[in-house]
Amino acid sequence: MIELQNIRKVFNEGRPNEYIALHDLSLFIAAHQVTALTGPSGSGKTTLLSLLGCMARPTAGRIVLQGREITSLPERFLTDIRRKTFGFIFQQFNLLNGISVIENVMLPAYPLGEPFSTLKQKALGLLELFNLAHKAAAKVEWLSGGEAQRTAIARALVNHPEVIIADEPTAHLDTRLSREFMDIMRDFKAQGKTILIASHDPLVHESQVVDRVVRMRDGRIIDSGAI
Amino acid sequence: MRKSDGFWLFIGSGMLLLAAILIQAHFVARADLPLLRQKAAVVKNLGLTDLCLSTEARYTRHLSQSDWHAAFQSHPLALDHFPSGSVFAPPGTLKKSHD
Amino acid sequence: MIRSIEKQRNILDFTLSSLWRRWGKNLALVVVYTLVVFSLGSVMFFTQALKNEAAIILRGTPEIIVQKLVAGRHELIPVAYAQKISAIRGVEAVKDRLWGYYFDPVGQANYTLMVPEAIDLNDNEIVVGAGISRVRRVFRGNAMVLRTFDGRPVNLFVKGILSPESELLSSDLMLISATGFRRLFGVSQNDATDLTVKVLNKKEIPTIAAKIVDTLPDTRAITRDEILRTYDAVFDWRGGIMIAILAGAVLAFLIFAWDKAAGLSAEEKREIGILKAIGWETTDVLQMKFWEGMVVSLSSFFLGVILAYFHIFYASATLFEPVLKGWSTLYPDFRLTPFISGYQIAILFFFTVIPYTVATIIPAWRAATIDPDVVMRF
Ligand SMILES: Nc1ncnc2c1ncn2[C@@H]1O[C@H](COP(=O)(O)OP(=O)(O)OP(=O)(O)O)[C@@H](O)[C@H]1O
Ligand SMILES: [Mg+2]
């Protein structure tokens, strides 16, 4: 599904604070699987996810998404691919404060120009799925951690992405909520979605749902996991 | 109702009101023509030269008749204590003599 | 097509939700900006209406006015000058005018005294403008006491009040007979305030005016064209009020633009980052900012223009009254004819809505071009 070929990512290239975050890294991510990235802090998990999700470009190397080379595409196309293919769940949830839950969920779909009523129906459906329908009109800052997390997941799903990318999704959750999150991921996997999770939480990479654990250290893959 | 629809409604009514104002102004201006003619007749009959906008100083009461330049004269742009003096531009006669 | 409209509606929806979060601040912005539009609009409507009105009603003003100057000041002119002017070829008629000012300590107001040609008055009669009638509470049949140049009181009977419709011309007028005028001010039979000249061929007005000054070097000649031109340019952009209000508006705008350009708040930057991360393009973000500017400035524009219209044409330009009235107590109660045009409104639009919107978009440009992956590190 996604293939990384000799990817290098250098931050602040050519400056004294130059930092090589990823060294010649190659990886193939299969479709319909749950892949977990793990490794110590600073090992490059987030960096790798942002490259996989077309949020950033590698300094060198190629990324092939569904047989299409995407590293050299202009921003517009990249954004278009990104919003149709990937749904992101961020560590800090990154919801917009002061705006209602349902609007937060609909936000990624706004630029696509979908009719408002179908969009609203879709967002309501997602909120129902996560037991949040009664909170649709509430402001996000009033939500509990678990509710905020589920809102963030609903938002990641609103454009029907094939791939879900989650960066440290359980960092702010207790054990029960973390389990709940992994249960949701299981359902997605059952629906045939491809899932990428970066986490140092053992609860995640030891979970039954995860098919493959990729271990990283210092910008390199030290164990690409059994496929 | 969507928020954006509310906004369009607001802008739409603003535009309608503006259009109404323009049309209304047009008709009032037309209806005022006899009145303007009447005022023009007053000017002609009394031999008036200026609008009575301000009565506090003679150079703002009779703007077109104000004195020509000479030191310390009462010129509309001179710094003075009459508020209206700062409002008006100097009369055409004065400007002409500057050219 | 449908999609791009729907997209703009969606983005506008979000913009409004977003603005609503800080409704206090945004309302304050709308209020300030409405005031700016209102002031600019008021000045514009007022000056334009006055110009148009003056151009129509002052068309009947004397063709040439000849005034004597002494030491740079307007002085009484000898009536004998009229013969010398009559001798100039092309002059049809010369008439002497008597007019002047009278400061009334009772009403604390200045009146313009004038001897009309067309109205017959006996020596103790006057006709007063509606403004005088209002300030002094005198009506038809009342008497007014004025003091002559040498301190004697004279009783004058109000024969009539000038029509209130013409207050913009005649509010402070007091029409009096020639004898009454001369008695009041001590002007001798040999002098007049100035002379008016009628010319046979209107095209020759400037030539004849020049000839008059040539013949009588201690005089000046004011032509009808010059009077009309005076009112055409009376409130040009260098004029006091224009400068004051423009400066105010520009200042308000600069403060605002500076505030914006000083950078978006960290919160705003974060939000733009999030939008980019969840799939908004740079142009989508800029469109949102465009709507943000439009919502504030369009609202202000409509409110300001409509308020300005009612201020000028239905409330006698009340806010300009203090400055026009100045230290005087007499202010004409006039209703201007609403000469407004789509052109004026377009100008107002371009000077208010466009700069505001641009000033909203430009600072967002940098924030909108950040890489979306930054969001993963918030
Ligand atoms: N924009 C940047 N400029 C410079 N260095 C950066 C930048 N972004 C990331 N880095 C560096 O790259 C390295 C990898 O960062 P990354 O966030 O990918 O690590 P991580 O594995 O996700 O760590 P964690 O588990 O703590 O989230 C870190 O040392 C980080 O300091
Ligand atoms: Mg990380």
XYZ file of C-alpha atoms in Angstrom, chain C residues 112-283:
172
model
C -26.022 89.548 7.473
C -27.776 92.836 6.673
C -28.640 93.398 3.094
C -30.539 95.906 1.039
C -32.677 94.027 -1.454
C -33.419 95.400 -4.839
C -36.589 93.501 -5.392
C -38.415 94.087 -2.117
C -39.986 97.369 -1.127
C -39.408 98.278 2.509
C -39.928 101.533 4.320
C -37.214 102.908 6.573
C -38.341 101.106 9.721
C -39.162 97.735 8.245
C -37.126 94.595 8.016
C -37.590 91.086 6.716
C -35.614 88.463 8.634
C -34.367 84.964 7.902
C -35.853 81.981 9.697
C -32.681 81.566 11.753
C -32.920 85.057 13.210
C -36.582 84.516 13.927
C -35.655 81.359 15.825
C -32.736 82.785 17.773
C -34.459 86.045 18.708
C -38.005 84.642 18.824
C -39.263 87.446 16.616
C -42.158 86.987 14.285
C -44.101 88.987 11.808
C -45.323 92.219 13.447
C -42.746 92.174 16.271
C -40.156 94.860 16.695
C -36.416 94.417 17.018
C -34.115 96.964 18.578
C -30.761 97.424 16.886
C -28.068 99.900 17.828
C -26.690 102.296 15.269
C -23.007 102.895 14.685
C -23.103 105.824 17.132
C -24.976 103.959 19.828
C -28.572 105.057 19.321
C -31.279 102.373 19.477
C -33.570 101.995 16.457
C -36.825 100.168 16.416
C -37.366 97.980 13.381
C -40.580 96.168 12.597
C -40.525 92.693 11.214
C -42.536 92.810 8.052
C -42.029 89.182 7.227
C -39.961 86.065 7.694
C -38.039 84.537 4.789
C -39.189 81.073 3.843
C -37.591 78.338 5.955
C -37.001 76.300 2.781
C -34.230 78.680 1.817
C -32.516 78.669 5.189
C -29.320 77.356 3.682
C -29.109 80.764 1.959
C -31.018 83.146 4.109
C -31.052 81.920 7.682
C -29.117 84.913 9.032
C -30.341 87.497 6.554
C -31.953 90.743 7.632
C -33.330 92.699 4.723
C -33.527 96.426 5.290
C -34.121 99.543 3.215
C -31.180 101.532 1.866
C -31.979 104.482 4.111
C -32.273 102.217 7.108
C -28.946 100.604 6.280
C -27.100 103.898 5.871
C -28.612 105.220 9.086
C -27.659 102.088 11.009
C -24.055 101.910 9.880
C -23.318 105.508 9.073
C -22.552 104.798 5.454
C -22.654 107.968 3.387
C -24.669 108.384 0.207
C -21.433 108.374 -1.770
C -20.406 104.894 -0.725
C -21.648 101.361 -1.238
C -20.420 97.983 -0.021
C -19.609 96.849 -3.505
C -20.802 97.038 -7.078
C -22.341 94.348 -9.234
C -21.789 94.342 -12.942
C -23.964 92.823 -15.629
C -22.290 91.970 -18.866
C -23.776 91.799 -22.355
C -21.839 88.787 -23.581
C -21.374 86.168 -20.872
C -18.237 84.887 -22.570
C -16.564 88.219 -21.940
C -16.980 88.128 -18.165
C -13.303 87.376 -17.420
C -12.066 89.944 -19.944
C -14.271 92.632 -18.538
C -13.332 91.726 -14.987
C -9.687 92.180 -15.963
C -10.477 95.504 -17.612
C -12.226 96.741 -14.479
C -9.204 95.966 -12.319
C -7.073 97.672 -14.950
C -9.153 100.811 -14.874
C -9.558 100.813 -11.099
C -6.358 99.349 -9.665
C -7.559 99.590 -6.064
C -10.400 97.145 -6.716
C -10.808 93.458 -7.215
C -13.386 91.712 -9.350
C -14.998 88.437 -8.347
C -16.705 86.598 -11.174
C -19.618 84.222 -11.017
C -17.392 81.395 -12.175
C -15.060 81.991 -9.299
C -17.904 81.872 -6.832
C -19.168 78.640 -8.299
C -15.672 77.238 -8.289
C -15.271 78.211 -4.659
C -18.176 75.997 -3.762
C -17.060 73.263 -6.038
C -13.813 72.978 -4.125
C -14.983 74.115 -0.749
C -14.435 70.781 0.914
C -11.575 69.404 -1.087
C -9.385 66.801 0.512
C -7.030 69.426 1.884
C -9.872 71.127 3.688
C -9.892 70.912 7.440
C -12.692 68.485 8.084
C -11.587 66.154 5.359
C -8.076 66.054 6.755
C -9.283 65.518 10.287
C -11.598 62.712 9.349
C -9.312 61.105 6.814
C -6.497 61.249 9.314
C -8.727 59.645 11.903
C -9.781 56.930 9.528
C -6.277 56.267 8.299
C -5.025 56.178 11.860
C -7.700 53.747 12.947
C -6.866 51.615 9.986
C -3.121 51.744 10.659
C -3.553 50.775 14.282
C -5.676 47.900 13.198
C -3.311 46.804 10.437
C -0.365 47.074 12.779
C -2.158 44.934 15.298
C -2.822 42.349 12.624
C 0.594 42.509 11.028
C 2.303 42.307 14.389
C 1.425 38.705 13.929
C -1.374 36.358 14.493
C -1.695 35.177 18.022
C -0.133 31.826 18.880
C -3.665 30.491 19.151
C -4.564 31.631 15.641
C -1.381 30.128 14.239
C -2.115 26.855 15.963
C -5.570 26.794 14.487
C -4.319 27.452 11.000
C -1.840 24.610 11.522
C -4.609 22.267 12.581
C -6.716 23.202 9.574
C -3.794 22.480 7.298
C -3.134 19.190 9.024
C -6.689 17.971 8.654
C -6.676 18.649 4.941
C -7.206 22.353 4.264
C -5.080 23.831 1.535
C -3.265 27.125 1.841
C -5.888 28.715 -0.390
